[in-house]
Amino acid sequence: MSENKKMIAPSILSADFSQLGNQISLAEEAGADLLHIDVMDGHFVPNITIGPDVVKSIKKSTKLPLDVHLMVEHPEFFIDHFVDAGANWISFHTEACAHLHRTIHLAKSKVGIKVGVAINPATALTNLVNVIDYVDFVLVMSVNPGFGGQEFIEQSVGKIKFLKEMLKKTKSKALIQIDGGIDESNILKVADAGADVIVAGSSVFSNGQIKKSLQALKKALS
Ligand code: DX5
Ligand code: ZN
């Protein structure tokens, strides 16, 4: 296990949306560190989820910091709206940004927000070398974005290790977030590889035992 305290960020994508407030409370009570909110536009990914108004309502119902993962084209149009709605952490995809440097700086201009760049399984980390100094975290996708409940792409473990080395070389303090296919069987492996923030959707929300499932993940991590 590596040095920093690891954080777990349950992803509400797999929650029962008719019971959202209650399910978020259960995750909070069970010791979630952040709440991961997946925003999908039906263009960048073949699925549609939620907009800023829902984030605004969630903000009223929890004390957890909100971690908004934008899987949208033109994230520069949406950053303001989600920050105003209550996002504390915000990430967007390098694949969706023609002018990634500009978009990062736009997001960084929102004071107090942690800004992250997300990267798909097929995209090389070397694409990020020129921006790594500016971000607070890098979100490594360990499934292709768009849906919960997909199988973890094993190659992601090596990707986390490579990123950890990249960050060390540049003396960056950016955190590594991993997202997709995390469960009790692989959470320790990604943490040991260097992930600081671990997103878990279906392994927390899918079996109707939110507290038990989250506590089991925390136990597997310790
Ligand atoms: C996928 C999303 C993930 C998703 C993870 O596009 O970005 O955050 O909710 O779900 P699981 O943990 O089920 O793979
Ligand atoms: Zn996500």
mmCIF file of C-alpha atoms and ligand atoms in Angstrom:
data_model
loop_
_atom_site.group_PDB
_atom_site.id
_atom_site.type_symbol
_atom_site.label_atom_id
_atom_site.label_comp_id
_atom_site.label_asym_id
_atom_site.label_seq_id
_atom_site.Cartn_x
_atom_site.Cartn_y
_atom_site.Cartn_z
ATOM 1 C CA MET A 1 0.000 0.000 0.000
ATOM 2 C CA SER A 2 1.449 3.385 -0.883
ATOM 3 C CA GLU A 3 1.850 6.492 1.234
ATOM 4 C CA ASN A 4 -1.280 8.712 0.783
ATOM 5 C CA LYS A 5 -4.715 8.093 2.190
ATOM 6 C CA LYS A 6 -6.749 6.540 -0.575
ATOM 7 C CA MET A 7 -10.149 8.002 -1.338
ATOM 8 C CA ILE A 8 -13.221 6.160 -2.556
ATOM 9 C CA ALA A 9 -15.667 7.966 -4.796
ATOM 10 C CA PRO A 10 -18.934 6.078 -5.322
ATOM 11 C CA SER A 11 -20.348 6.783 -8.778
ATOM 12 C CA ILE A 12 -24.093 7.420 -8.730
ATOM 13 C CA LEU A 13 -24.423 6.172 -12.307
ATOM 14 C CA SER A 14 -25.430 2.782 -10.911
ATOM 15 C CA ALA A 15 -27.711 4.175 -8.189
ATOM 16 C CA ASP A 16 -31.493 3.872 -8.255
ATOM 17 C CA PHE A 17 -32.353 7.374 -9.472
ATOM 18 C CA SER A 18 -35.810 7.229 -7.925
ATOM 19 C CA GLN A 19 -34.087 6.885 -4.519
ATOM 20 C CA LEU A 20 -31.091 9.079 -5.221
ATOM 21 C CA GLY A 21 -31.034 11.255 -2.082
ATOM 22 C CA ASN A 22 -31.432 8.271 0.182
ATOM 23 C CA GLN A 23 -28.797 6.213 -1.626
ATOM 24 C CA ILE A 24 -26.304 9.076 -1.467
ATOM 25 C CA SER A 25 -26.929 9.371 2.298
ATOM 26 C CA LEU A 26 -26.161 5.675 2.720
ATOM 27 C CA ALA A 27 -22.897 6.066 0.792
ATOM 28 C CA GLU A 28 -22.003 9.105 2.915
ATOM 29 C CA GLU A 29 -22.746 7.241 6.154
ATOM 30 C CA ALA A 30 -20.625 4.312 5.001
ATOM 31 C CA GLY A 31 -17.587 6.580 4.625
ATOM 32 C CA ALA A 32 -17.471 7.734 0.998
ATOM 33 C CA ASP A 33 -14.854 10.449 0.472
ATOM 34 C CA LEU A 34 -16.255 12.044 -2.690
ATOM 35 C CA LEU A 35 -19.370 11.587 -4.779
ATOM 36 C CA HIS A 36 -18.607 10.832 -8.437
ATOM 37 C CA ILE A 37 -21.177 12.196 -10.886
ATOM 38 C CA ASP A 38 -21.003 11.054 -14.512
ATOM 39 C CA VAL A 39 -22.240 13.587 -17.054
ATOM 40 C CA MET A 40 -22.823 12.169 -20.540
ATOM 41 C CA ASP A 41 -24.064 14.019 -23.597
ATOM 42 C CA GLY A 42 -25.010 11.288 -26.090
ATOM 43 C CA HIS A 43 -22.258 12.518 -28.433
ATOM 44 C CA PHE A 44 -18.894 12.015 -26.795
ATOM 45 C CA VAL A 45 -20.292 8.783 -25.362
ATOM 46 C CA PRO A 46 -23.375 6.838 -26.478
ATOM 47 C CA ASN A 47 -25.396 7.537 -23.342
ATOM 48 C CA ILE A 48 -27.163 10.489 -21.707
ATOM 49 C CA THR A 49 -27.221 11.129 -17.982
ATOM 50 C CA ILE A 50 -27.686 14.248 -15.946
ATOM 51 C CA GLY A 51 -27.322 18.010 -16.137
ATOM 52 C CA PRO A 52 -26.464 20.861 -13.754
ATOM 53 C CA ASP A 53 -29.956 21.067 -12.193
ATOM 54 C CA VAL A 54 -29.640 17.566 -10.810
ATOM 55 C CA VAL A 55 -26.167 18.392 -9.483
ATOM 56 C CA LYS A 56 -27.686 21.436 -7.772
ATOM 57 C CA SER A 57 -30.238 19.230 -6.020
ATOM 58 C CA ILE A 58 -27.606 16.678 -5.020
ATOM 59 C CA LYS A 59 -25.504 19.476 -3.550
ATOM 60 C CA LYS A 60 -28.344 20.309 -1.153
ATOM 61 C CA SER A 61 -28.656 16.723 -0.007
ATOM 62 C CA THR A 62 -25.052 15.857 0.903
ATOM 63 C CA LYS A 63 -21.927 17.259 2.526
ATOM 64 C CA LEU A 64 -19.691 15.120 0.317
ATOM 65 C CA PRO A 65 -17.536 16.985 -2.196
ATOM 66 C CA LEU A 66 -18.981 16.524 -5.679
ATOM 67 C CA ASP A 67 -16.648 15.091 -8.317
ATOM 68 C CA VAL A 68 -18.150 15.801 -11.743
ATOM 69 C CA HIS A 69 -16.782 13.727 -14.621
ATOM 70 C CA LEU A 70 -17.737 15.379 -17.908
ATOM 71 C CA MET A 71 -17.994 12.914 -20.784
ATOM 72 C CA VAL A 72 -19.175 15.564 -23.195
ATOM 73 C CA GLU A 73 -18.015 17.275 -26.332
ATOM 74 C CA HIS A 74 -17.029 20.916 -25.882
ATOM 75 C CA PRO A 75 -16.596 20.727 -22.104
ATOM 76 C CA GLU A 76 -15.628 24.402 -22.194
ATOM 77 C CA PHE A 77 -19.341 25.232 -22.624
ATOM 78 C CA PHE A 78 -20.342 23.342 -19.479
ATOM 79 C CA ILE A 79 -17.634 23.898 -16.859
ATOM 80 C CA ASP A 80 -19.223 27.113 -15.566
ATOM 81 C CA HIS A 81 -22.656 25.539 -15.240
ATOM 82 C CA PHE A 82 -21.433 22.549 -13.246
ATOM 83 C CA VAL A 83 -19.179 24.623 -10.999
ATOM 84 C CA ASP A 84 -22.098 26.970 -10.281
ATOM 85 C CA ALA A 85 -24.249 23.919 -9.536
ATOM 86 C CA GLY A 86 -21.812 22.782 -6.841
ATOM 87 C CA ALA A 87 -18.986 20.739 -8.385
ATOM 88 C CA ASN A 88 -15.866 20.692 -6.187
ATOM 89 C CA TRP A 89 -13.818 18.525 -8.512
ATOM 90 C CA ILE A 90 -14.299 18.618 -12.274
ATOM 91 C CA SER A 91 -12.725 16.587 -15.059
ATOM 92 C CA PHE A 92 -13.103 16.487 -18.821
ATOM 93 C CA HIS A 93 -11.581 14.324 -21.510
ATOM 94 C CA THR A 94 -8.445 15.086 -23.432
ATOM 95 C CA GLU A 95 -10.141 13.392 -26.430
ATOM 96 C CA ALA A 96 -12.938 15.999 -26.304
ATOM 97 C CA CYS A 97 -10.654 19.032 -26.235
ATOM 98 C CA ALA A 98 -9.121 20.539 -29.353
ATOM 99 C CA HIS A 99 -7.508 23.127 -27.054
ATOM 100 C CA LEU A 100 -6.856 21.214 -23.871
ATOM 101 C CA HIS A 101 -4.445 23.778 -22.416
ATOM 102 C CA ARG A 102 -7.074 26.515 -22.808
ATOM 103 C CA THR A 103 -9.863 24.401 -21.307
ATOM 104 C CA ILE A 104 -7.719 23.485 -18.288
ATOM 105 C CA HIS A 105 -6.978 27.146 -17.686
ATOM 106 C CA LEU A 106 -10.625 28.047 -18.023
ATOM 107 C CA ALA A 107 -11.475 25.481 -15.345
ATOM 108 C CA LYS A 108 -8.540 26.566 -13.150
ATOM 109 C CA SER A 109 -9.896 30.107 -13.169
ATOM 110 C CA LYS A 110 -12.762 28.836 -11.003
ATOM 111 C CA VAL A 111 -11.250 29.343 -7.568
ATOM 112 C CA GLY A 112 -11.249 26.410 -5.160
ATOM 113 C CA ILE A 113 -12.046 23.770 -7.752
ATOM 114 C CA LYS A 114 -9.861 20.727 -8.360
ATOM 115 C CA VAL A 115 -9.348 20.312 -12.080
ATOM 116 C CA GLY A 116 -8.642 16.984 -13.716
ATOM 117 C CA VAL A 117 -8.059 15.672 -17.192
ATOM 118 C CA ALA A 118 -9.598 12.309 -18.083
ATOM 119 C CA ILE A 119 -8.038 9.872 -20.513
ATOM 120 C CA ASN A 120 -9.599 6.958 -22.389
ATOM 121 C CA PRO A 121 -8.105 3.455 -22.387
ATOM 122 C CA ALA A 122 -6.796 3.808 -25.960
ATOM 123 C CA THR A 123 -5.162 7.209 -25.464
ATOM 124 C CA ALA A 124 -1.479 7.353 -24.554
ATOM 125 C CA LEU A 125 -0.457 9.188 -21.387
ATOM 126 C CA THR A 126 2.271 10.916 -23.367
ATOM 127 C CA ASN A 127 -0.533 13.122 -24.776
ATOM 128 C CA LEU A 128 -0.635 14.780 -21.351
ATOM 129 C CA VAL A 129 3.043 15.679 -20.874
ATOM 130 C CA ASN A 130 2.540 19.324 -21.791
ATOM 131 C CA VAL A 131 -0.377 19.884 -19.413
ATOM 132 C CA ILE A 132 0.427 17.672 -16.448
ATOM 133 C CA ASP A 133 1.857 20.603 -14.458
ATOM 134 C CA TYR A 134 -1.470 22.421 -14.496
ATOM 135 C CA VAL A 135 -3.901 19.761 -13.320
ATOM 136 C CA ASP A 136 -4.862 18.645 -9.823
ATOM 137 C CA PHE A 137 -5.647 15.107 -10.928
ATOM 138 C CA VAL A 138 -5.616 12.744 -13.881
ATOM 139 C CA LEU A 139 -8.606 10.441 -14.324
ATOM 140 C CA VAL A 140 -7.475 7.182 -15.914
ATOM 141 C CA MET A 141 -10.420 5.369 -17.493
ATOM 142 C CA SER A 142 -10.189 1.632 -16.936
ATOM 143 C CA VAL A 143 -13.263 0.963 -19.116
ATOM 144 C CA ASN A 144 -14.431 2.763 -22.225
ATOM 145 C CA PRO A 145 -16.606 5.592 -20.922
ATOM 146 C CA GLY A 146 -20.362 5.501 -21.317
ATOM 147 C CA PHE A 147 -21.729 2.806 -19.026
ATOM 148 C CA GLY A 148 -21.428 1.341 -15.571
ATOM 149 C CA GLY A 149 -20.852 -2.327 -14.916
ATOM 150 C CA GLN A 150 -18.191 -2.985 -17.550
ATOM 151 C CA GLU A 151 -15.190 -5.224 -17.103
ATOM 152 C CA PHE A 152 -11.956 -3.684 -15.809
ATOM 153 C CA ILE A 153 -9.300 -3.344 -18.527
ATOM 154 C CA GLU A 154 -6.268 -5.007 -16.969
ATOM 155 C CA GLN A 155 -3.774 -2.905 -18.915
ATOM 156 C CA SER A 156 -4.884 0.056 -16.781
ATOM 157 C CA VAL A 157 -2.687 -1.149 -13.909
ATOM 158 C CA GLY A 158 0.424 -0.560 -16.015
ATOM 159 C CA LYS A 159 -1.008 2.766 -17.121
ATOM 160 C CA ILE A 160 -1.364 3.925 -13.508
ATOM 161 C CA LYS A 161 2.241 2.901 -12.782
ATOM 162 C CA PHE A 162 3.475 4.728 -15.878
ATOM 163 C CA LEU A 163 1.543 7.839 -14.873
ATOM 164 C CA LYS A 164 2.916 7.664 -11.326
ATOM 165 C CA GLU A 165 6.442 7.686 -12.795
ATOM 166 C CA MET A 166 5.564 10.576 -15.107
ATOM 167 C CA LEU A 167 4.271 12.580 -12.142
ATOM 168 C CA LYS A 168 7.365 11.809 -10.076
ATOM 169 C CA LYS A 169 9.695 12.923 -12.859
ATOM 170 C CA THR A 170 7.942 16.276 -13.184
ATOM 171 C CA LYS A 171 7.575 16.593 -9.380
ATOM 172 C CA SER A 172 3.849 16.968 -9.942
ATOM 173 C CA LYS A 173 1.515 16.597 -6.966
ATOM 174 C CA ALA A 174 -1.428 15.642 -9.185
ATOM 175 C CA LEU A 175 -3.544 12.799 -7.864
ATOM 176 C CA ILE A 176 -4.400 9.730 -9.899
ATOM 177 C CA GLN A 177 -8.060 8.776 -10.161
ATOM 178 C CA ILE A 178 -9.111 5.412 -11.594
ATOM 179 C CA ASP A 179 -12.600 4.863 -12.971
ATOM 180 C CA GLY A 180 -14.266 1.734 -14.308
ATOM 181 C CA GLY A 181 -14.719 -1.894 -13.297
ATOM 182 C CA ILE A 182 -13.411 -1.516 -9.742
ATOM 183 C CA ASP A 183 -14.557 -4.054 -7.182
ATOM 184 C CA GLU A 184 -13.231 -5.957 -4.176
ATOM 185 C CA SER A 185 -11.038 -8.115 -6.404
ATOM 186 C CA ASN A 186 -8.948 -5.316 -7.891
ATOM 187 C CA ILE A 187 -9.215 -2.253 -5.625
ATOM 188 C CA LEU A 188 -5.997 -2.992 -3.723
ATOM 189 C CA LYS A 189 -4.124 -3.664 -6.961
ATOM 190 C CA VAL A 190 -4.994 -0.237 -8.424
ATOM 191 C CA ALA A 191 -4.225 1.462 -5.113
ATOM 192 C CA ASP A 192 -0.838 -0.224 -4.895
ATOM 193 C CA ALA A 193 -0.121 0.760 -8.500
ATOM 194 C CA GLY A 194 -0.568 4.397 -7.455
ATOM 195 C CA ALA A 195 -4.246 5.340 -7.684
ATOM 196 C CA ASP A 196 -5.228 7.897 -5.029
ATOM 197 C CA VAL A 197 -8.927 8.251 -5.806
ATOM 198 C CA ILE A 198 -10.885 5.158 -6.684
ATOM 199 C CA VAL A 199 -14.271 5.418 -8.376
ATOM 200 C CA ALA A 200 -16.697 2.555 -7.882
ATOM 201 C CA GLY A 201 -20.190 2.475 -9.356
ATOM 202 C CA SER A 202 -21.855 -0.892 -9.750
ATOM 203 C CA SER A 203 -19.802 -2.504 -6.976
ATOM 204 C CA VAL A 204 -21.358 0.009 -4.543
ATOM 205 C CA PHE A 205 -24.879 0.562 -5.856
ATOM 206 C CA SER A 206 -25.940 -2.460 -7.874
ATOM 207 C CA ASN A 207 -26.802 -5.053 -5.246
ATOM 208 C CA GLY A 208 -29.014 -2.916 -2.997
ATOM 209 C CA GLN A 209 -26.527 -3.212 -0.086
ATOM 210 C CA ILE A 210 -24.826 0.151 -0.398
ATOM 211 C CA LYS A 211 -23.324 0.410 3.085
ATOM 212 C CA LYS A 212 -22.143 -3.169 3.155
ATOM 213 C CA SER A 213 -20.659 -2.943 -0.336
ATOM 214 C CA LEU A 214 -18.779 0.271 0.346
ATOM 215 C CA GLN A 215 -17.456 -1.018 3.637
ATOM 216 C CA ALA A 216 -16.279 -4.187 1.880
ATOM 217 C CA LEU A 217 -14.369 -2.059 -0.648
ATOM 218 C CA LYS A 218 -12.778 -0.056 2.159
ATOM 219 C CA LYS A 219 -11.789 -3.269 3.899
ATOM 220 C CA ALA A 220 -10.267 -4.706 0.720
ATOM 221 C CA LEU A 221 -8.242 -1.514 0.430
ATOM 222 C CA SER A 222 -6.814 -1.636 3.942
HETATM 223 C C1 DX5 B 1 -18.193 5.119 -16.977
HETATM 224 C C2 DX5 B 1 -18.209 6.072 -15.833
HETATM 225 C C3 DX5 B 1 -17.919 5.472 -14.522
HETATM 226 C C4 DX5 B 1 -18.908 4.411 -14.093
HETATM 227 C C5 DX5 B 1 -18.144 3.396 -13.328
HETATM 228 O O1 DX5 B 1 -18.261 5.817 -18.153
HETATM 229 O O2 DX5 B 1 -17.277 7.115 -16.023
HETATM 230 O O3 DX5 B 1 -17.773 6.452 -13.490
HETATM 231 O O4 DX5 B 1 -19.942 4.900 -13.286
HETATM 232 O O5 DX5 B 1 -18.997 2.348 -13.089
HETATM 233 P P1 DX5 B 1 -18.437 0.925 -12.687
HETATM 234 O O6 DX5 B 1 -17.691 1.099 -11.391
HETATM 235 O O7 DX5 B 1 -19.648 0.082 -12.569
HETATM 236 O O8 DX5 B 1 -17.509 0.469 -13.801
HETATM 237 ZN ZN ZN B 2 -16.861 8.449 -14.251
#
